[in-house]
Amino acid sequence: TMSTLLVLLFTTLSLVCTLTPVGATLLSPIILIPGLAGSQLQAKLSKQSSPHYFCYKHLDWFPIWLNVEEFWPYIVDCFAENMMLRYNPVSGTFSNASHIEIRVPGFGNTSTIEYIDTDRIVGKYFYDLIESLTKEGYVRGENIHGAPYDWRLAPDSLSKLGYYNKLRNLIAKTYNNNRKTSVTLICHSLGCPTILYFLNTEVSK
């Protein structure tokens, strides 16, 4: 739960403060890895068919998760087809359906994980946590970042898409931009096995 996450976070921050030399004001920069359904997703359609006549077949990039309008009766069928992954038994890989593209906006900043819906009406996620951190001296985009990902995919598929390369570069950039201060990774839910895969397979030391 979010309350448990807050307890773990401030326990971590307490340890960081304890290990910081006397007089130092640097905070350990933070990268947040969201959980299942915790990243916004955008879609682009160029399909030849759809479940219903009112489903879009051609549409430029639009928010598909979270978009509450997608969950109206019957319209949810359009959503399900656009979000569904296809498995290739020959290559052992997953992919989007033909003529459907899905991307994850906002990598490196926190805007798309603070609220999962773009209207910021429902789907509040990391907003309260980040607001609490700003009161402790953290600044969005400087020493606190988000690392959203396509939560439909398993870690090995994320690796093939280059997610972990982007994450590694974000960690390095954050480290260097904060006077080479150790970076704290905070995960939630599915974000934890996702980051564990990164630490076990993508990090040499």
Short mmCIF file of C-alpha atoms in Angstrom, two decimals:
data_model
loop_
_atom_site.label_atom_id
_atom_site.label_comp_id
_atom_site.label_asym_id
_atom_site.label_seq_id
_atom_site.Cartn_x
_atom_site.Cartn_y
_atom_site.Cartn_z
CA THR A 1 0.00 0.00 0.00
CA MET A 2 1.02 3.63 -0.34
CA SER A 3 1.25 4.01 3.46
CA THR A 4 3.71 1.11 3.61
CA LEU A 5 5.67 2.67 0.76
CA LEU A 6 5.87 5.93 2.69
CA VAL A 7 7.18 4.17 5.79
CA LEU A 8 9.83 2.35 3.75
CA LEU A 9 10.79 5.55 1.97
CA PHE A 10 11.31 7.64 5.06
CA THR A 11 13.16 4.80 6.74
CA THR A 12 15.50 4.84 3.74
CA LEU A 13 15.83 8.60 3.92
CA SER A 14 16.62 8.41 7.63
CA LEU A 15 19.43 5.97 6.89
CA VAL A 16 20.74 8.22 4.13
CA CYS A 17 20.74 11.21 6.46
CA THR A 18 22.50 9.19 9.14
CA LEU A 19 25.28 8.23 6.73
CA THR A 20 25.68 11.76 5.35
CA PRO A 21 28.69 13.69 6.74
CA VAL A 22 27.93 16.35 9.33
CA GLY A 23 27.17 19.67 7.67
CA ALA A 24 26.36 18.15 4.29
CA THR A 25 23.10 19.20 2.71
CA LEU A 26 23.04 16.84 -0.26
CA LEU A 27 20.09 14.51 -0.48
CA SER A 28 20.38 11.13 -2.11
CA PRO A 29 18.66 11.56 -5.49
CA ILE A 30 15.68 9.28 -6.03
CA ILE A 31 14.37 7.36 -9.03
CA LEU A 32 10.84 5.97 -8.69
CA ILE A 33 9.90 2.73 -10.46
CA PRO A 34 6.09 2.39 -10.53
CA GLY A 35 4.09 -0.80 -10.18
CA LEU A 36 1.52 -2.69 -12.21
CA ALA A 37 -0.66 -0.24 -14.19
CA GLY A 38 1.33 2.62 -12.64
CA SER A 39 2.63 4.18 -15.88
CA GLN A 40 0.63 6.14 -18.41
CA LEU A 41 0.47 4.60 -21.89
CA GLN A 42 -0.23 6.18 -25.27
CA ALA A 43 -1.45 4.44 -28.43
CA LYS A 44 -1.43 5.08 -32.16
CA LEU A 45 -3.84 3.22 -34.45
CA SER A 46 -3.78 2.42 -38.15
CA LYS A 47 -6.03 -0.67 -38.19
CA GLN A 48 -8.16 -2.18 -40.90
CA SER A 49 -10.85 -3.56 -38.58
CA SER A 50 -12.21 -3.18 -35.05
CA PRO A 51 -14.65 -4.93 -32.68
CA HIS A 52 -17.39 -2.32 -33.24
CA TYR A 53 -18.19 0.26 -35.90
CA PHE A 54 -17.65 3.09 -33.39
CA CYS A 55 -14.12 1.99 -32.45
CA TYR A 56 -11.38 4.14 -33.90
CA LYS A 57 -9.30 2.49 -36.60
CA HIS A 58 -7.00 5.41 -37.37
CA LEU A 59 -5.91 7.74 -34.62
CA ASP A 60 -2.70 9.57 -33.82
CA TRP A 61 -1.09 9.29 -30.39
CA PHE A 62 -3.69 9.43 -27.63
CA PRO A 63 -3.80 8.45 -23.93
CA ILE A 64 -5.04 4.88 -23.62
CA TRP A 65 -4.06 4.32 -19.99
CA LEU A 66 -5.52 5.72 -17.94
CA ASN A 67 -8.48 7.07 -19.89
CA VAL A 68 -11.75 6.52 -18.05
CA GLU A 69 -13.73 7.06 -21.26
CA GLU A 70 -12.30 3.77 -22.51
CA PHE A 71 -14.25 1.84 -19.86
CA TRP A 72 -17.77 2.64 -20.94
CA PRO A 73 -19.82 -0.42 -21.92
CA TYR A 74 -18.90 -1.73 -25.37
CA ILE A 75 -16.19 0.91 -25.75
CA VAL A 76 -14.12 -1.23 -23.39
CA ASP A 77 -13.98 -3.81 -26.21
CA CYS A 78 -12.07 -1.27 -28.31
CA PHE A 79 -9.71 -0.68 -25.38
CA ALA A 80 -9.11 -4.39 -24.80
CA GLU A 81 -8.19 -5.05 -28.42
CA ASN A 82 -5.79 -2.11 -28.52
CA MET A 83 -4.06 -3.11 -25.28
CA MET A 84 -3.84 -6.84 -25.90
CA LEU A 85 -0.42 -8.41 -26.49
CA ARG A 86 0.18 -11.15 -29.04
CA TYR A 87 2.57 -14.03 -28.34
CA ASN A 88 4.85 -15.45 -31.03
CA PRO A 89 5.63 -19.09 -30.11
CA VAL A 90 8.48 -19.24 -32.64
CA SER A 91 10.45 -16.29 -31.30
CA GLY A 92 9.05 -16.51 -27.77
CA THR A 93 8.30 -12.79 -27.79
CA PHE A 94 5.28 -10.57 -27.16
CA SER A 95 4.19 -7.69 -29.36
CA ASN A 96 1.28 -5.37 -29.96
CA ALA A 97 -1.42 -6.32 -32.40
CA SER A 98 -0.80 -5.42 -36.04
CA HIS A 99 -1.04 -1.69 -36.79
CA ILE A 100 -1.15 -0.73 -33.12
CA GLU A 101 1.71 1.12 -31.45
CA ILE A 102 2.05 1.67 -27.70
CA ARG A 103 4.55 4.00 -26.07
CA VAL A 104 5.32 5.18 -22.53
CA PRO A 105 5.48 8.97 -22.10
CA GLY A 106 7.41 10.92 -19.52
CA PHE A 107 10.50 8.80 -18.90
CA GLY A 108 12.85 10.68 -16.58
CA ASN A 109 10.27 13.01 -15.07
CA THR A 110 7.52 12.37 -12.55
CA SER A 111 4.45 13.83 -14.29
CA THR A 112 3.15 10.56 -15.75
CA ILE A 113 3.46 8.61 -12.50
CA GLU A 114 2.07 11.25 -10.15
CA TYR A 115 -1.33 10.76 -11.76
CA ILE A 116 -2.04 7.84 -14.07
CA ASP A 117 -4.84 9.70 -15.85
CA THR A 118 -3.89 12.74 -17.91
CA ASP A 119 -6.84 14.77 -16.58
CA ARG A 120 -5.54 14.32 -13.02
CA ILE A 121 -9.05 13.58 -11.77
CA VAL A 122 -8.72 9.92 -10.81
CA GLY A 123 -5.69 7.70 -10.67
CA LYS A 124 -3.60 9.68 -8.18
CA TYR A 125 -0.47 7.62 -7.65
CA PHE A 126 2.91 9.06 -6.59
CA TYR A 127 1.70 12.65 -6.28
CA ASP A 128 1.37 12.78 -2.48
CA LEU A 129 4.69 11.04 -1.99
CA ILE A 130 6.51 13.42 -4.30
CA GLU A 131 4.85 16.44 -2.72
CA SER A 132 6.10 15.23 0.67
CA LEU A 133 9.60 14.85 -0.71
CA THR A 134 9.62 18.38 -2.13
CA LYS A 135 8.99 19.66 1.40
CA GLU A 136 12.19 17.88 2.43
CA GLY A 137 14.20 19.67 -0.25
CA TYR A 138 13.71 17.48 -3.30
CA VAL A 139 13.12 19.07 -6.71
CA ARG A 140 11.27 17.39 -9.56
CA GLY A 141 13.55 16.75 -12.50
CA GLU A 142 16.70 17.43 -10.50
CA ASN A 143 17.03 14.93 -7.69
CA ILE A 144 13.79 13.02 -8.06
CA HIS A 145 12.86 11.26 -11.30
CA GLY A 146 10.42 8.66 -12.56
CA ALA A 147 11.20 5.59 -14.68
CA PRO A 148 7.84 4.50 -16.12
CA TYR A 149 7.66 1.43 -18.35
CA ASP A 150 5.20 -0.71 -20.29
CA TRP A 151 3.81 -2.75 -17.40
CA ARG A 152 2.20 -5.24 -19.81
CA LEU A 153 5.63 -6.69 -20.53
CA ALA A 154 7.90 -8.99 -18.53
CA PRO A 155 11.40 -7.78 -17.62
CA ASP A 156 13.14 -9.70 -20.42
CA SER A 157 10.85 -8.03 -22.97
CA LEU A 158 11.57 -4.63 -21.43
CA SER A 159 15.26 -5.37 -21.84
CA LYS A 160 14.83 -6.05 -25.55
CA LEU A 161 13.00 -2.74 -25.93
CA GLY A 162 15.91 -0.86 -24.36
CA TYR A 163 14.20 0.12 -21.12
CA TYR A 164 17.11 -0.91 -18.95
CA ASN A 165 19.61 0.98 -21.09
CA LYS A 166 17.52 4.11 -20.58
CA LEU A 167 17.32 3.39 -16.85
CA ARG A 168 21.08 2.92 -16.61
CA ASN A 169 21.66 6.22 -18.40
CA LEU A 170 19.15 7.98 -16.15
CA ILE A 171 20.90 6.68 -13.04
CA ALA A 172 24.29 7.79 -14.34
CA LYS A 173 23.01 11.23 -15.33
CA THR A 174 21.25 11.70 -12.00
CA TYR A 175 24.38 10.62 -10.15
CA ASN A 176 26.62 13.04 -12.05
CA ASN A 177 24.17 15.95 -11.85
CA ASN A 178 23.97 15.59 -8.06
CA ARG A 179 27.68 15.84 -7.32
CA LYS A 180 28.19 12.08 -7.62
CA THR A 181 25.78 11.31 -4.78
CA SER A 182 24.54 7.72 -4.58
CA VAL A 183 21.13 7.25 -6.18
CA THR A 184 18.25 5.64 -4.28
CA LEU A 185 15.90 3.42 -6.29
CA ILE A 186 12.37 3.18 -4.87
CA CYS A 187 10.01 0.63 -6.37
CA HIS A 188 6.40 -0.30 -5.83
CA SER A 189 4.53 -3.52 -6.65
CA LEU A 190 5.58 -4.87 -10.07
CA GLY A 191 8.31 -2.24 -10.13
CA CYS A 192 10.26 -4.27 -7.57
CA PRO A 193 10.76 -7.47 -9.63
CA THR A 194 11.31 -5.20 -12.62
CA ILE A 195 14.18 -3.42 -10.91
CA LEU A 196 15.46 -6.66 -9.38
CA TYR A 197 15.86 -8.08 -12.89
CA PHE A 198 17.85 -4.96 -13.78
CA LEU A 199 20.14 -5.32 -10.76
CA ASN A 200 20.68 -9.04 -11.30
CA THR A 201 21.25 -9.07 -15.05
CA GLU A 202 22.07 -5.57 -16.27
CA VAL A 203 24.41 -4.25 -13.60
CA SER A 204 27.99 -5.46 -13.46
CA LYS A 205 28.86 -3.96 -10.09
#
